[in-house]
Amino acid sequence: MTAHQTAALVDDTTSSVTRTVRVDAPPARVFEVLTREDLVARWFGQRASLPDLRVGGTGTLGWDGEHDVPLRIEAYDPPRRFAFAWPGCGGDLDPASELTATFTLVPDGTGTLLTVVETGFDRLGDERLRQLADHRDGWTAELDELVALVAGGVAV
């Protein structure tokens, strides 16, 4: 891993998970990999439905052997920022327990620095520490898959 390819980190004071990776593609291409259903399903779970990418629009993400989880678009500013809210412990979206994942894209020469910050863990009560650890591991693995997908020459 390079300096920007380290594992996701938990910040206990803000109850958040953060990770920055460098992707060898321009921001517009990385943004498409973050938001196009067929590409999302190749790096983040196995299924993605994102029919309405407007702020407030809804969709789902799914993993094999698990129920699909709902999401709501919180920010859509191509190619700089994308964010969605999703259930903190499964189930339905609920403002009392939802998490928000925010992706920020910054040009870096011929590539992009992609940062994800996931917040809302402070709402999860007894589940907070377990979910922080699970999501730290998740963002480490999933963003590695995104970087590998783009490095493999994914057609966009």
C-alpha positions as protocol buffer text, in pm:
chain_id: "A"
residue {
  index: 1
  type: MET
  ca { x: 0 y: 0 z: 0 }
}
residue {
  index: 2
  type: THR
  ca { x: 114 y: 351 z: -76 }
}
residue {
  index: 3
  type: ALA
  ca { x: 81 y: 639 z: 168 }
}
residue {
  index: 4
  type: HIS
  ca { x: -274 y: 687 z: 40 }
}
residue {
  index: 5
  type: GLN
  ca { x: -357 y: 313 z: 36 }
}
residue {
  index: 6
  type: THR
  ca { x: -361 y: 253 z: 409 }
}
residue {
  index: 7
  type: ALA
  ca { x: -641 y: 76 z: 591 }
}
residue {
  index: 8
  type: ALA
  ca { x: -952 y: 264 z: 697 }
}
residue {
  index: 9
  type: LEU
  ca { x: -924 y: 430 z: 1036 }
}
residue {
  index: 10
  type: VAL
  ca { x: -1171 y: 468 z: 1320 }
}
residue {
  index: 11
  type: ASP
  ca { x: -1187 y: 806 z: 1494 }
}
residue {
  index: 12
  type: ASP
  ca { x: -1348 y: 726 z: 1827 }
}
residue {
  index: 13
  type: THR
  ca { x: -1391 y: 1092 z: 1922 }
}
residue {
  index: 14
  type: THR
  ca { x: -1613 y: 1156 z: 1617 }
}
residue {
  index: 15
  type: SER
  ca { x: -1749 y: 800 z: 1584 }
}
residue {
  index: 16
  type: SER
  ca { x: -1644 y: 792 z: 1220 }
}
residue {
  index: 17
  type: VAL
  ca { x: -1454 y: 573 z: 976 }
}
residue {
  index: 18
  type: THR
  ca { x: -1223 y: 736 z: 721 }
}
residue {
  index: 19
  type: ARG
  ca { x: -1012 y: 609 z: 435 }
}
residue {
  index: 20
  type: THR
  ca { x: -826 y: 778 z: 148 }
}
residue {
  index: 21
  type: VAL
  ca { x: -703 y: 590 z: -158 }
}
residue {
  index: 22
  type: ARG
  ca { x: -537 y: 705 z: -477 }
}
residue {
  index: 23
  type: VAL
  ca { x: -713 y: 582 z: -789 }
}
residue {
  index: 24
  type: ASP
  ca { x: -527 y: 589 z: -1120 }
}
residue {
  index: 25
  type: ALA
  ca { x: -809 y: 758 z: -1311 }
}
residue {
  index: 26
  type: PRO
  ca { x: -947 y: 1111 z: -1340 }
}
residue {
  index: 27
  type: PRO
  ca { x: -1224 y: 1220 z: -1099 }
}
residue {
  index: 28
  type: ALA
  ca { x: -1501 y: 1191 z: -1360 }
}
residue {
  index: 29
  type: ARG
  ca { x: -1418 y: 824 z: -1418 }
}
residue {
  index: 30
  type: VAL
  ca { x: -1392 y: 748 z: -1044 }
}
residue {
  index: 31
  type: PHE
  ca { x: -1723 y: 926 z: -984 }
}
residue {
  index: 32
  type: GLU
  ca { x: -1887 y: 701 z: -1243 }
}
residue {
  index: 33
  type: VAL
  ca { x: -1747 y: 390 z: -1070 }
}
residue {
  index: 34
  type: LEU
  ca { x: -1902 y: 522 z: -746 }
}
residue {
  index: 35
  type: THR
  ca { x: -2246 y: 585 z: -894 }
}
residue {
  index: 36
  type: ARG
  ca { x: -2314 y: 360 z: -1194 }
}
residue {
  index: 37
  type: GLU
  ca { x: -2514 y: 54 z: -1079 }
}
residue {
  index: 38
  type: ASP
  ca { x: -2333 y: -208 z: -1285 }
}
residue {
  index: 39
  type: LEU
  ca { x: -1994 y: -80 z: -1168 }
}
residue {
  index: 40
  type: VAL
  ca { x: -2094 y: -38 z: -803 }
}
residue {
  index: 41
  type: ALA
  ca { x: -2205 y: -404 z: -805 }
}
residue {
  index: 42
  type: ARG
  ca { x: -1851 y: -502 z: -909 }
}
residue {
  index: 43
  type: TRP
  ca { x: -1671 y: -340 z: -613 }
}
residue {
  index: 44
  type: PHE
  ca { x: -1931 y: -282 z: -340 }
}
residue {
  index: 45
  type: GLY
  ca { x: -2141 y: -589 z: -277 }
}
residue {
  index: 46
  type: GLN
  ca { x: -2293 y: -789 z: -558 }
}
residue {
  index: 47
  type: ARG
  ca { x: -2607 y: -589 z: -637 }
}
residue {
  index: 48
  type: ALA
  ca { x: -2680 y: -220 z: -672 }
}
residue {
  index: 49
  type: SER
  ca { x: -2991 y: -34 z: -775 }
}
residue {
  index: 50
  type: LEU
  ca { x: -2944 y: 342 z: -805 }
}
residue {
  index: 51
  type: PRO
  ca { x: -3236 y: 456 z: -1024 }
}
residue {
  index: 52
  type: ASP
  ca { x: -3257 y: 809 z: -883 }
}
residue {
  index: 53
  type: LEU
  ca { x: -2924 y: 982 z: -820 }
}
residue {
  index: 54
  type: ARG
  ca { x: -3081 y: 1311 z: -715 }
}
residue {
  index: 55
  type: VAL
  ca { x: -3045 y: 1425 z: -354 }
}
residue {
  index: 56
  type: GLY
  ca { x: -3329 y: 1248 z: -174 }
}
residue {
  index: 57
  type: GLY
  ca { x: -3342 y: 969 z: -434 }
}
residue {
  index: 58
  type: THR
  ca { x: -3339 y: 611 z: -310 }
}
residue {
  index: 59
  type: GLY
  ca { x: -3183 y: 282 z: -410 }
}
residue {
  index: 60
  type: THR
  ca { x: -3049 y: -42 z: -268 }
}
residue {
  index: 61
  type: LEU
  ca { x: -2723 y: -230 z: -219 }
}
residue {
  index: 62
  type: GLY
  ca { x: -2702 y: -606 z: -181 }
}
residue {
  index: 63
  type: TRP
  ca { x: -2459 y: -877 z: -83 }
}
residue {
  index: 64
  type: ASP
  ca { x: -2496 y: -1247 z: -159 }
}
residue {
  index: 65
  type: GLY
  ca { x: -2670 y: -1432 z: 123 }
}
residue {
  index: 66
  type: GLU
  ca { x: -2810 y: -1110 z: 274 }
}
residue {
  index: 67
  type: HIS
  ca { x: -3115 y: -891 z: 223 }
}
residue {
  index: 68
  type: ASP
  ca { x: -3069 y: -580 z: 13 }
}
residue {
  index: 69
  type: VAL
  ca { x: -3034 y: -263 z: 220 }
}
residue {
  index: 70
  type: PRO
  ca { x: -3195 y: 68 z: 131 }
}
residue {
  index: 71
  type: LEU
  ca { x: -3002 y: 388 z: 75 }
}
residue {
  index: 72
  type: ARG
  ca { x: -3088 y: 752 z: 21 }
}
residue {
  index: 73
  type: ILE
  ca { x: -2875 y: 994 z: -179 }
}
residue {
  index: 74
  type: GLU
  ca { x: -2749 y: 1276 z: 44 }
}
residue {
  index: 75
  type: ALA
  ca { x: -2512 y: 1453 z: -200 }
}
residue {
  index: 76
  type: TYR
  ca { x: -2460 y: 1429 z: -575 }
}
residue {
  index: 77
  type: ASP
  ca { x: -2204 y: 1676 z: -712 }
}
residue {
  index: 78
  type: PRO
  ca { x: -2018 y: 1516 z: -1005 }
}
residue {
  index: 79
  type: PRO
  ca { x: -1724 y: 1467 z: -1009 }
}
residue {
  index: 80
  type: ARG
  ca { x: -1643 y: 1605 z: -664 }
}
residue {
  index: 81
  type: ARG
  ca { x: -1879 y: 1463 z: -401 }
}
residue {
  index: 82
  type: PHE
  ca { x: -2124 y: 1179 z: -352 }
}
residue {
  index: 83
  type: ALA
  ca { x: -2294 y: 1071 z: -29 }
}
residue {
  index: 84
  type: PHE
  ca { x: -2560 y: 826 z: 79 }
}
residue {
  index: 85
  type: ALA
  ca { x: -2734 y: 732 z: 403 }
}
residue {
  index: 86
  type: TRP
  ca { x: -2802 y: 368 z: 485 }
}
residue {
  index: 87
  type: PRO
  ca { x: -2914 y: 165 z: 788 }
}
residue {
  index: 88
  type: GLY
  ca { x: -2658 y: 142 z: 1065 }
}
residue {
  index: 89
  type: CYS
  ca { x: -2764 y: -205 z: 1176 }
}
residue {
  index: 90
  type: GLY
  ca { x: -2966 y: -329 z: 882 }
}
residue {
  index: 91
  type: GLY
  ca { x: -3339 y: -291 z: 837 }
}
residue {
  index: 92
  type: ASP
  ca { x: -3498 y: 30 z: 714 }
}
residue {
  index: 93
  type: LEU
  ca { x: -3362 y: 382 z: 692 }
}
residue {
  index: 94
  type: ASP
  ca { x: -3425 y: 551 z: 1025 }
}
residue {
  index: 95
  type: PRO
  ca { x: -3281 y: 893 z: 1113 }
}
residue {
  index: 96
  type: ALA
  ca { x: -3219 y: 762 z: 1465 }
}
residue {
  index: 97
  type: SER
  ca { x: -2976 y: 493 z: 1345 }
}
residue {
  index: 98
  type: GLU
  ca { x: -2868 y: 562 z: 987 }
}
residue {
  index: 99
  type: LEU
  ca { x: -2507 y: 607 z: 879 }
}
residue {
  index: 100
  type: THR
  ca { x: -2385 y: 846 z: 609 }
}
residue {
  index: 101
  type: ALA
  ca { x: -2097 y: 762 z: 374 }
}
residue {
  index: 102
  type: THR
  ca { x: -1951 y: 1069 z: 201 }
}
residue {
  index: 103
  type: PHE
  ca { x: -1705 y: 1034 z: -88 }
}
residue {
  index: 104
  type: THR
  ca { x: -1485 y: 1329 z: -180 }
}
residue {
  index: 105
  type: LEU
  ca { x: -1280 y: 1323 z: -502 }
}
residue {
  index: 106
  type: VAL
  ca { x: -977 y: 1548 z: -550 }
}
residue {
  index: 107
  type: PRO
  ca { x: -762 y: 1554 z: -866 }
}
residue {
  index: 108
  type: ASP
  ca { x: -408 y: 1425 z: -806 }
}
residue {
  index: 109
  type: GLY
  ca { x: -200 y: 1454 z: -1122 }
}
residue {
  index: 110
  type: THR
  ca { x: -346 y: 1198 z: -1363 }
}
residue {
  index: 111
  type: GLY
  ca { x: -533 y: 1025 z: -1080 }
}
residue {
  index: 112
  type: THR
  ca { x: -778 y: 1096 z: -801 }
}
residue {
  index: 113
  type: LEU
  ca { x: -756 y: 1101 z: -425 }
}
residue {
  index: 114
  type: LEU
  ca { x: -1078 y: 940 z: -309 }
}
residue {
  index: 115
  type: THR
  ca { x: -1175 y: 983 z: 56 }
}
residue {
  index: 116
  type: VAL
  ca { x: -1470 y: 817 z: 224 }
}
residue {
  index: 117
  type: VAL
  ca { x: -1589 y: 937 z: 564 }
}
residue {
  index: 118
  type: GLU
  ca { x: -1870 y: 741 z: 726 }
}
residue {
  index: 119
  type: THR
  ca { x: -2049 y: 903 z: 1018 }
}
residue {
  index: 120
  type: GLY
  ca { x: -2346 y: 836 z: 1245 }
}
residue {
  index: 121
  type: PHE
  ca { x: -2205 y: 552 z: 1455 }
}
residue {
  index: 122
  type: ASP
  ca { x: -2271 y: 757 z: 1769 }
}
residue {
  index: 123
  type: ARG
  ca { x: -2642 y: 679 z: 1714 }
}
residue {
  index: 124
  type: LEU
  ca { x: -2594 y: 303 z: 1739 }
}
residue {
  index: 125
  type: GLY
  ca { x: -2578 y: 260 z: 2117 }
}
residue {
  index: 126
  type: ASP
  ca { x: -2447 y: -84 z: 2216 }
}
residue {
  index: 127
  type: GLU
  ca { x: -2371 y: -166 z: 1851 }
}
residue {
  index: 128
  type: ARG
  ca { x: -2139 y: 136 z: 1803 }
}
residue {
  index: 129
  type: LEU
  ca { x: -1802 y: -30 z: 1864 }
}
residue {
  index: 130
  type: ARG
  ca { x: -1882 y: -345 z: 1669 }
}
residue {
  index: 131
  type: GLN
  ca { x: -2018 y: -147 z: 1375 }
}
residue {
  index: 132
  type: LEU
  ca { x: -1717 y: 87 z: 1374 }
}
residue {
  index: 133
  type: ALA
  ca { x: -1483 y: -214 z: 1352 }
}
residue {
  index: 134
  type: ASP
  ca { x: -1696 y: -388 z: 1087 }
}
residue {
  index: 135
  type: HIS
  ca { x: -1717 y: -77 z: 871 }
}
residue {
  index: 136
  type: ARG
  ca { x: -1345 y: -3 z: 913 }
}
residue {
  index: 137
  type: ASP
  ca { x: -1273 y: -350 z: 774 }
}
residue {
  index: 138
  type: GLY
  ca { x: -1543 y: -308 z: 511 }
}
residue {
  index: 139
  type: TRP
  ca { x: -1411 y: 20 z: 370 }
}
residue {
  index: 140
  type: THR
  ca { x: -1059 y: -121 z: 367 }
}
residue {
  index: 141
  type: ALA
  ca { x: -1171 y: -419 z: 156 }
}
residue {
  index: 142
  type: GLU
  ca { x: -1429 y: -243 z: -63 }
}
residue {
  index: 143
  type: LEU
  ca { x: -1207 y: 51 z: -163 }
}
residue {
  index: 144
  type: ASP
  ca { x: -926 y: -195 z: -242 }
}
residue {
  index: 145
  type: GLU
  ca { x: -1175 y: -361 z: -479 }
}
residue {
  index: 146
  type: LEU
  ca { x: -1260 y: -24 z: -638 }
}
residue {
  index: 147
  type: VAL
  ca { x: -891 y: 58 z: -693 }
}
residue {
  index: 148
  type: ALA
  ca { x: -834 y: -290 z: -844 }
}
residue {
  index: 149
  type: LEU
  ca { x: -1141 y: -259 z: -1068 }
}
residue {
  index: 150
  type: VAL
  ca { x: -1019 y: 70 z: -1213 }
}
residue {
  index: 151
  type: ALA
  ca { x: -659 y: -61 z: -1243 }
}
residue {
  index: 152
  type: GLY
  ca { x: -798 y: -358 z: -1437 }
}
residue {
  index: 153
  type: GLY
  ca { x: -920 y: -121 z: -1705 }
}
residue {
  index: 154
  type: VAL
  ca { x: -1291 y: -121 z: -1628 }
}
residue {
  index: 155
  type: ALA
  ca { x: -1478 y: 26 z: -1922 }
}
residue {
  index: 156
  type: VAL
  ca { x: -1665 y: 339 z: -1829 }
}
